[in-house]
Short mmCIF file of C-alpha atoms and ligand atoms in Angstrom, two decimals:
data_model
loop_
_atom_site.label_atom_id
_atom_site.label_comp_id
_atom_site.label_asym_id
_atom_site.label_seq_id
_atom_site.Cartn_x
_atom_site.Cartn_y
_atom_site.Cartn_z
CA MET E 1066 -6.94 -11.92 7.84
CA LYS E 1067 -10.49 -10.53 7.44
CA ILE E 1068 -11.61 -8.10 4.74
CA GLY E 1069 -14.61 -5.71 5.03
CA THR E 1070 -15.80 -2.16 4.36
CA ARG E 1071 -16.83 0.78 6.55
CA THR E 1072 -18.00 4.27 5.62
CA VAL E 1073 -16.63 7.37 7.34
CA ASP E 1074 -18.42 10.56 6.28
CA LYS E 1075 -18.68 10.06 2.51
CA ILE E 1076 -15.56 7.95 2.23
CA GLN E 1077 -15.80 4.20 1.81
CA ILE E 1078 -12.90 2.39 3.41
CA THR E 1079 -11.97 -1.15 2.44
CA THR E 1080 -10.54 -2.64 5.61
CA THR E 1081 -8.35 -5.58 6.47
CA THR E 1082 -7.95 -6.98 9.96
CA VAL E 1083 -4.75 -8.76 10.88
CA ASP E 1084 -4.36 -11.25 13.70
CA ALA E 1085 -3.50 -9.09 16.76
CA SER E 1086 -1.10 -11.71 18.15
CA THR E 1087 1.37 -11.08 15.26
CA PRO E 1088 4.26 -8.99 16.68
CA ARG E 1089 4.42 -5.70 14.80
CA PRO E 1090 7.18 -3.47 16.24
CA VAL E 1091 6.96 -1.39 13.07
CA ASN E 1092 3.46 -0.82 11.70
CA SER E 1093 2.29 2.32 9.97
CA HIS E 1094 0.09 2.47 6.90
CA ASN E 1095 -1.07 6.07 6.78
CA GLU E 1096 -0.65 9.53 8.33
CA TRP E 1097 -3.51 9.38 10.85
CA ASP E 1098 -3.97 6.07 12.69
CA LEU E 1099 -3.39 6.19 16.46
CA LEU E 1100 0.31 6.97 16.97
CA GLU E 1101 2.02 4.63 19.44
CA GLU E 1102 5.74 5.03 18.77
CA VAL E 1103 7.69 7.69 16.90
CA ILE E 1104 11.27 8.73 16.20
CA VAL E 1105 11.93 12.43 16.83
CA GLY E 1106 15.08 13.90 15.25
CA ILE E 1107 17.86 15.85 16.99
CA VAL E 1108 19.54 19.12 15.99
CA ASP E 1109 22.71 18.53 18.02
CA GLY E 1110 25.77 19.05 15.86
CA ALA E 1111 23.83 20.46 12.88
CA CYS E 1112 26.19 21.98 10.27
CA PHE E 1113 25.99 23.97 7.07
CA PRO E 1114 26.61 21.25 4.46
CA SER E 1115 29.18 21.40 1.67
CA TRP E 1116 27.81 23.62 -1.08
CA HIS E 1117 26.46 21.84 -4.15
CA ILE E 1118 24.16 22.58 -7.12
CA ALA E 1119 21.47 20.33 -5.55
CA LEU E 1120 21.14 22.82 -2.68
CA GLN E 1121 20.85 25.76 -5.03
CA ALA E 1122 17.67 24.29 -6.56
CA THR E 1123 15.82 24.04 -3.26
CA LEU E 1124 17.14 26.49 -0.66
CA PRO E 1125 15.58 29.97 -0.40
CA GLU E 1126 17.63 32.24 -2.63
CA ASP E 1127 18.50 34.63 0.19
CA GLN E 1128 20.34 31.74 1.93
CA HIS E 1129 22.66 30.71 -0.91
CA GLU E 1130 25.49 33.06 -0.10
CA LEU E 1131 25.37 32.25 3.61
CA PHE E 1132 25.53 28.52 2.86
CA ARG E 1133 28.41 28.96 0.44
CA ALA E 1134 30.34 31.05 2.96
CA ASN E 1135 29.73 28.75 5.94
CA ALA E 1136 29.94 25.33 4.26
CA GLY E 1137 31.32 22.77 6.70
CA ARG E 1138 30.77 24.94 9.79
CA PRO E 1139 28.24 24.47 12.59
CA PHE E 1140 24.98 26.42 12.59
CA PRO E 1141 24.94 29.19 15.24
CA PRO E 1142 24.92 27.49 18.67
CA GLU E 1143 22.16 29.75 20.06
CA GLN E 1144 19.85 28.71 17.19
CA ILE E 1145 20.65 25.05 17.77
CA ALA E 1146 19.93 25.50 21.49
CA ALA E 1147 16.59 27.22 20.83
CA ALA E 1148 15.51 24.49 18.38
CA LYS E 1149 16.63 21.81 20.82
CA GLU E 1150 14.50 23.29 23.58
CA GLU E 1151 11.46 23.17 21.30
CA LEU E 1152 12.21 19.56 20.38
CA GLU E 1153 12.21 18.71 24.10
CA GLU E 1154 8.82 20.42 24.49
CA PHE E 1155 7.53 18.41 21.51
CA VAL E 1156 8.83 15.15 23.02
CA HIS E 1157 7.20 16.04 26.35
CA ILE E 1158 3.87 16.69 24.61
CA LEU E 1159 4.05 13.43 22.65
CA GLU E 1160 4.84 11.43 25.78
CA GLY E 1161 2.01 13.16 27.63
CA GLU E 1162 -0.31 12.05 24.81
CA GLY E 1163 0.77 8.44 25.31
CA VAL E 1164 3.31 8.14 22.47
CA ARG E 1165 6.65 6.33 22.97
CA VAL E 1166 9.46 8.57 21.66
CA ARG E 1167 12.80 7.33 20.33
CA ARG E 1168 15.80 9.44 19.26
CA PRO E 1169 18.68 8.97 16.78
CA VAL E 1170 22.32 9.17 17.81
CA ARG E 1171 24.44 12.25 17.11
CA LEU E 1172 26.84 12.02 14.15
CA ASN E 1173 29.97 14.09 13.58
CA GLN E 1174 28.77 16.18 10.64
CA LEU E 1175 32.17 17.85 10.25
CA GLN E 1176 33.91 14.58 9.35
CA PRO E 1177 34.64 14.77 5.59
CA TYR E 1178 33.67 11.74 3.51
CA GLY E 1179 33.28 11.06 -0.16
CA GLY E 1180 32.21 8.98 -3.12
CA LEU E 1181 34.26 8.04 -6.14
CA ASN E 1182 34.65 11.59 -7.45
CA TRP E 1183 33.32 13.88 -4.74
CA THR E 1184 33.72 14.87 -1.09
CA SER E 1185 31.29 16.39 1.36
CA THR E 1186 30.54 17.08 4.99
CA GLY E 1187 27.18 16.35 6.59
CA LEU E 1188 24.06 18.24 7.67
CA TYR E 1189 22.13 16.81 10.65
CA THR E 1190 19.88 14.03 11.92
CA ALA E 1191 16.96 16.37 12.55
CA MET E 1192 14.48 15.10 9.94
CA PRO E 1193 13.92 11.33 10.06
CA ARG E 1194 10.94 11.78 7.71
CA ASP E 1195 13.30 12.56 4.84
CA VAL E 1196 15.60 9.60 5.10
CA LEU E 1197 13.51 6.60 6.21
CA LEU E 1198 10.23 5.42 4.71
CA VAL E 1199 7.92 3.22 6.77
CA ILE E 1200 5.42 1.20 4.75
CA GLY E 1201 3.52 -1.29 6.90
CA ASN E 1202 6.05 -3.36 8.81
CA GLU E 1203 8.97 -2.32 6.62
CA ILE E 1204 11.52 0.48 7.07
CA ILE E 1205 13.32 1.50 3.90
CA GLU E 1206 16.59 3.47 3.96
CA CYS E 1207 16.19 5.97 1.13
CA PRO E 1208 18.75 6.76 -1.60
CA LEU E 1209 19.07 10.51 -0.94
CA ALA E 1210 20.20 12.83 -3.73
CA TRP E 1211 22.09 15.27 -1.50
CA ARG E 1212 25.73 14.30 -1.06
CA SER E 1213 25.65 15.97 2.35
CA ARG E 1214 23.05 13.43 3.51
CA TYR E 1215 24.82 10.32 2.24
CA TYR E 1216 25.43 8.82 5.68
CA GLU E 1217 22.49 10.37 7.51
CA THR E 1218 20.70 7.07 8.10
CA CYS E 1219 23.70 6.01 10.23
CA GLY E 1220 22.19 8.06 13.06
CA TYR E 1221 19.27 5.64 13.10
CA LYS E 1222 21.19 2.35 12.80
CA PRO E 1223 20.87 1.36 16.49
CA LEU E 1224 17.09 1.74 16.20
CA LEU E 1225 16.95 -0.03 12.82
CA LYS E 1226 18.83 -2.99 14.28
CA GLU E 1227 16.52 -3.09 17.28
CA TYR E 1228 13.38 -3.01 15.13
CA PHE E 1229 14.81 -5.71 12.87
CA HIS E 1230 15.57 -7.98 15.83
CA ALA E 1231 12.00 -7.42 17.05
CA GLY E 1232 10.60 -8.64 13.72
CA ALA E 1233 10.43 -5.65 11.37
CA LYS E 1234 11.50 -5.79 7.73
CA TRP E 1235 14.56 -3.58 7.05
CA SER E 1236 15.50 -2.69 3.48
CA THR E 1237 17.92 -0.34 1.77
CA ALA E 1238 17.31 1.09 -1.67
CA PRO E 1239 20.28 0.86 -4.09
CA LYS E 1240 23.04 3.04 -2.64
CA PRO E 1241 23.53 5.83 -5.19
CA GLU E 1242 26.95 6.83 -6.50
CA LEU E 1243 25.96 10.53 -6.70
CA LYS E 1244 28.41 11.11 -9.52
CA ASP E 1245 28.25 14.38 -11.45
CA GLU E 1246 26.00 12.65 -14.02
CA GLN E 1247 23.20 12.66 -11.41
CA TYR E 1248 22.96 16.47 -11.53
CA ASP E 1249 22.21 19.13 -14.11
CA TYR E 1250 24.95 21.65 -13.39
CA ALA E 1251 23.31 24.05 -15.86
CA TRP E 1252 20.08 24.00 -13.83
CA THR E 1253 18.17 27.29 -13.60
CA GLU E 1254 14.77 27.92 -12.07
CA SER E 1255 11.86 27.38 -14.46
CA LYS E 1256 9.82 30.51 -15.16
CA PRO E 1257 6.01 30.59 -14.80
CA GLY E 1258 4.45 28.72 -17.73
CA GLU E 1259 7.61 26.72 -18.51
CA PRO E 1260 7.77 22.99 -17.74
CA VAL E 1261 9.35 22.52 -14.30
CA ARG E 1262 13.07 21.67 -14.42
CA HIS E 1263 14.62 19.56 -11.69
CA VAL E 1264 18.27 19.61 -10.75
CA ILE E 1265 18.60 15.83 -10.68
CA THR E 1266 18.76 13.63 -13.77
CA GLU E 1267 17.64 10.03 -14.32
CA PHE E 1268 21.18 8.67 -14.09
CA GLU E 1269 20.29 6.47 -11.09
CA PRO E 1270 17.37 6.12 -8.67
CA THR E 1271 17.15 8.68 -5.87
CA PHE E 1272 14.27 9.62 -3.59
CA ASP E 1273 13.56 11.21 -0.23
CA ALA E 1274 10.85 9.56 1.87
CA ALA E 1275 9.22 12.94 2.40
CA ASP E 1276 8.18 13.04 -1.26
CA PHE E 1277 5.63 10.31 -0.40
CA MET E 1278 2.42 10.44 1.65
CA ARG E 1279 0.89 7.18 2.76
CA CYS E 1280 -2.85 6.56 2.50
CA GLY E 1281 -2.98 2.79 2.95
CA ARG E 1282 -2.74 0.99 -0.37
CA ASP E 1283 -2.43 4.32 -2.19
CA ILE E 1284 0.78 6.30 -1.88
CA LEU E 1285 0.82 9.91 -3.10
CA ALA E 1286 4.08 11.16 -4.53
CA GLN E 1287 5.76 13.98 -6.39
CA LYS E 1288 8.85 14.18 -8.55
CA SER E 1289 11.17 16.78 -7.12
CA ASN E 1290 14.70 18.09 -6.94
CA VAL E 1291 15.60 14.98 -4.93
CA THR E 1292 13.14 12.34 -6.22
CA ASN E 1293 13.31 11.19 -9.85
CA ASP E 1294 11.20 8.83 -12.00
CA PHE E 1295 13.87 6.15 -11.60
CA GLY E 1296 13.54 6.35 -7.80
CA ILE E 1297 9.75 6.16 -7.94
CA ALA E 1298 9.97 3.19 -10.34
CA TRP E 1299 12.33 1.41 -7.96
CA LEU E 1300 9.96 1.94 -5.04
CA ARG E 1301 6.93 0.86 -7.08
CA ARG E 1302 8.59 -2.42 -8.06
CA HIS E 1303 9.96 -2.96 -4.56
CA LEU E 1304 6.53 -2.57 -2.93
CA GLY E 1305 4.73 -4.70 -5.51
CA ASP E 1306 1.05 -5.01 -6.36
CA ARG E 1307 -0.31 -4.36 -2.89
CA TYR E 1308 0.42 -0.62 -3.35
CA ARG E 1309 -0.36 2.00 -5.98
CA ILE E 1310 1.93 5.01 -6.22
CA HIS E 1311 0.24 8.09 -7.73
CA VAL E 1312 2.59 10.80 -8.96
CA PHE E 1313 1.35 14.39 -9.05
CA GLU E 1314 2.91 17.61 -10.27
CA PHE E 1315 2.40 20.80 -8.34
CA ASN E 1316 3.12 24.48 -8.89
CA ASP E 1317 6.48 24.43 -7.13
CA PRO E 1318 9.69 25.24 -9.04
CA HIS E 1319 11.77 24.32 -5.94
CA ALA E 1320 9.98 21.07 -5.09
CA MET E 1321 11.59 19.03 -2.34
CA HIS E 1322 9.14 17.06 -0.18
CA ILE E 1323 5.38 16.85 -0.53
CA ASP E 1324 4.60 17.53 3.14
CA ALA E 1325 4.13 21.28 2.84
CA THR E 1326 2.03 20.87 -0.29
CA LEU E 1327 -0.47 18.01 0.13
CA VAL E 1328 -1.19 16.66 3.61
CA PRO E 1329 -3.89 13.99 4.16
CA LEU E 1330 -5.09 14.58 7.74
CA ALA E 1331 -7.63 11.76 8.12
CA PRO E 1332 -9.79 9.57 5.87
CA GLY E 1333 -11.73 12.00 3.67
CA LYS E 1334 -9.84 15.11 4.87
CA LEU E 1335 -7.07 16.73 2.88
CA LEU E 1336 -5.03 19.86 3.65
CA ILE E 1337 -3.59 21.61 0.60
CA ASN E 1338 -1.20 24.43 -0.10
CA PRO E 1339 -3.40 26.79 -2.15
CA GLN E 1340 -0.42 28.28 -3.98
CA ARG E 1341 1.01 24.95 -5.09
CA VAL E 1342 -2.08 22.77 -5.61
CA LEU E 1343 -3.88 24.53 -8.44
CA GLN E 1344 -6.08 21.53 -9.16
CA VAL E 1345 -6.94 18.93 -6.53
CA PRO E 1346 -5.98 15.49 -7.89
CA LYS E 1347 -9.04 13.48 -9.03
CA ILE E 1348 -8.28 10.69 -6.59
CA PHE E 1349 -9.59 12.96 -3.79
CA LYS E 1350 -13.10 13.10 -5.25
CA GLY E 1351 -15.53 13.15 -2.32
CA TRP E 1352 -12.89 14.30 0.21
CA ASP E 1353 -13.14 17.55 2.17
CA VAL E 1354 -10.35 19.79 0.88
CA PHE E 1355 -9.03 22.39 3.35
CA HIS E 1356 -6.90 25.31 2.16
CA ALA E 1357 -4.01 25.99 4.51
CA PRO E 1358 -4.18 29.51 5.94
CA LYS E 1359 -1.47 31.90 4.78
CA PRO E 1360 1.66 31.44 6.90
CA ILE E 1361 2.36 34.18 9.42
CA ILE E 1362 6.08 33.60 10.08
CA PRO E 1363 7.55 37.14 10.13
CA PRO E 1364 10.12 38.09 7.45
CA GLU E 1365 12.89 38.61 10.04
CA HIS E 1366 12.65 34.99 11.24
CA THR E 1367 15.44 32.93 9.65
CA LEU E 1368 14.29 30.03 7.51
CA TYR E 1369 17.46 28.42 6.23
CA MET E 1370 15.97 25.62 4.21
CA THR E 1371 12.21 25.93 3.77
CA SER E 1372 9.40 28.15 2.60
CA LYS E 1373 6.95 29.61 5.12
CA TRP E 1374 4.43 26.96 4.07
CA ILE E 1375 6.14 24.79 6.62
CA ASN E 1376 3.11 25.85 8.72
CA MET E 1377 1.24 22.96 7.00
CA ASN E 1378 3.72 20.39 8.25
CA VAL E 1379 1.55 19.18 11.12
CA LEU E 1380 1.61 15.75 12.79
CA MET E 1381 -1.56 13.73 13.32
CA LEU E 1382 -1.65 11.70 16.55
CA ASP E 1383 -4.91 10.12 15.43
CA GLU E 1384 -7.84 11.22 13.26
CA GLN E 1385 -8.56 14.11 15.68
CA ARG E 1386 -5.46 15.29 17.54
CA VAL E 1387 -2.96 17.30 15.58
CA VAL E 1388 0.29 18.94 16.73
CA VAL E 1389 0.58 22.48 15.36
CA GLU E 1390 2.95 25.43 15.86
CA ARG E 1391 1.90 27.42 18.94
CA GLN E 1392 2.22 30.89 17.37
CA ASP E 1393 0.34 29.91 14.23
CA GLU E 1394 -3.05 31.15 15.39
CA PRO E 1395 -4.69 31.09 11.93
CA MET E 1396 -3.77 27.40 11.52
CA ILE E 1397 -4.95 26.54 15.04
CA ALA E 1398 -8.28 28.32 14.44
CA ALA E 1399 -8.70 26.66 11.04
CA LEU E 1400 -8.02 23.18 12.41
CA LYS E 1401 -10.57 23.72 15.20
CA ASN E 1402 -13.07 24.97 12.65
CA TRP E 1403 -12.54 21.83 10.55
CA GLY E 1404 -13.30 19.65 13.59
CA PHE E 1405 -9.79 18.71 14.74
CA THR E 1406 -8.24 19.02 18.19
CA PRO E 1407 -5.05 21.11 17.82
CA ILE E 1408 -2.22 20.57 20.29
CA PRO E 1409 0.01 23.66 20.18
CA CYS E 1410 3.78 23.34 20.57
CA ASN E 1411 6.52 25.96 20.12
CA PHE E 1412 8.49 25.05 17.03
CA ARG E 1413 9.41 28.20 15.16
CA ASN E 1414 13.10 27.95 16.02
CA PHE E 1415 13.12 24.36 14.83
CA ASN E 1416 11.38 25.52 11.61
CA SER E 1417 14.54 27.52 10.85
CA PHE E 1418 16.29 24.21 10.11
CA GLY E 1419 13.90 23.28 7.33
CA GLY E 1420 11.03 21.32 8.81
CA SER E 1421 8.22 21.09 11.30
CA PHE E 1422 6.41 18.31 13.15
CA HIS E 1423 5.95 15.94 10.19
CA CYS E 1424 9.56 16.36 9.02
CA ALA E 1425 10.97 16.00 12.55
CA THR E 1426 9.31 12.63 13.08
CA LEU E 1427 9.02 9.14 11.68
CA ASP E 1428 6.00 7.20 12.80
CA ILE E 1429 7.18 3.74 13.69
CA ARG E 1430 3.94 2.32 14.97
CA ARG E 1431 0.37 3.42 14.43
CA ARG E 1432 -2.49 1.17 15.52
CA GLY E 1433 -4.18 0.12 12.29
CA ASN E 1434 -4.18 -2.06 9.22
CA LEU E 1435 -3.61 -1.74 5.50
CA ASN E 1436 -6.81 -0.24 4.11
CA SER E 1437 -8.04 1.37 0.91
CA TYR E 1438 -9.40 4.93 1.20
CA PHE E 1439 -10.22 5.72 -2.42
CA LEU E 1440 -12.87 4.43 -4.80
CA ASP E 1441 -12.38 3.64 -8.50
CA VAL E 1442 -8.65 4.31 -8.33
CA ASP E 1443 -7.93 2.18 -11.37
CA GLU E 1444 -10.22 4.34 -13.54
CA LEU E 1445 -8.28 7.56 -12.83
N1 LIG H 2010 9.80 19.09 4.08
C1 LIG H 2010 9.75 20.50 4.08
C2 LIG H 2010 9.10 21.09 2.84
C3 LIG H 2010 9.18 22.56 2.83
C4 LIG H 2010 8.51 23.24 1.68
O1 LIG H 2010 8.03 22.58 0.76
O2 LIG H 2010 8.42 24.46 1.66
#
């Protein structure tokens, strides 16, 4: 292994080079190295999950009644079909750009299951980014806080086994019990100026992978309505001294996933949600900070499980190419203006299910090594 430094724009990068002959079927250290292999989720069989307080804290308020009334039933088939068509377009684009695409298997989301004192039905296998965390050559199955997602990683087991046999490290965080003690059933939304309240407690560790953004040795994180301090502490200890997890708080009373709030696009280039990031974290000193343009998704377009800021949820194919929603002209123009090469893809019907290109994917292999992209981190 060789260690060196290079400077890109104003950012000094401490680099490591690993022997290229080492087999690395899973290898991804950040959000922007050249993407070689990716998992893209599926919407087939997506269902309204069993209702639970954990959903109330994160879903748009105008969806609560619909979710309560339809719990355990499939989403409308025409919406699934429209989202599926867009996923196929996305896969086609990725393959055309030279990326190998893998897919999970369909699960029966209507099959009831349970823990020691609860029962639930499932949701979907549309968002691999939420459930699996890739750090270097390791894939971690996350301890999700939603009961309706308890078995979601099962859709990826054939791929996990394959990657393991090919040499990857495969870990599972402690399987949570998700007993009532894990939730604050008296949860109400925090008002402006009040400390943010989250619906989960510190009873046991839970986290979603999408509450973490990887920038080499530094991992950016938020506490949320699915990720608690206990979960972050578990991950920190699991990853050890090679990584530093930085936890930030944003202006988001419904926080669930960092990837429509703070999106590192390339070394020295950060996309932020101007409503949620009121102060750019000090670690980004010297980085170009881009404010995401206001989303233009019309009010009549159904968004079951996300805010309109899902327009920020882009996927980098390398430090230049970025997949972006085709109708989002302000975002396309902004990305061009900032020096990127946008690749438009229809995805608004997929957005209805709660995510966009970053959520719908899990980068399995990006060509690159474990580097450091920030200076003086220990002094922050
Ligand atoms: N992973 C989707 C996040 C959506 C939102 O924060 O609005």
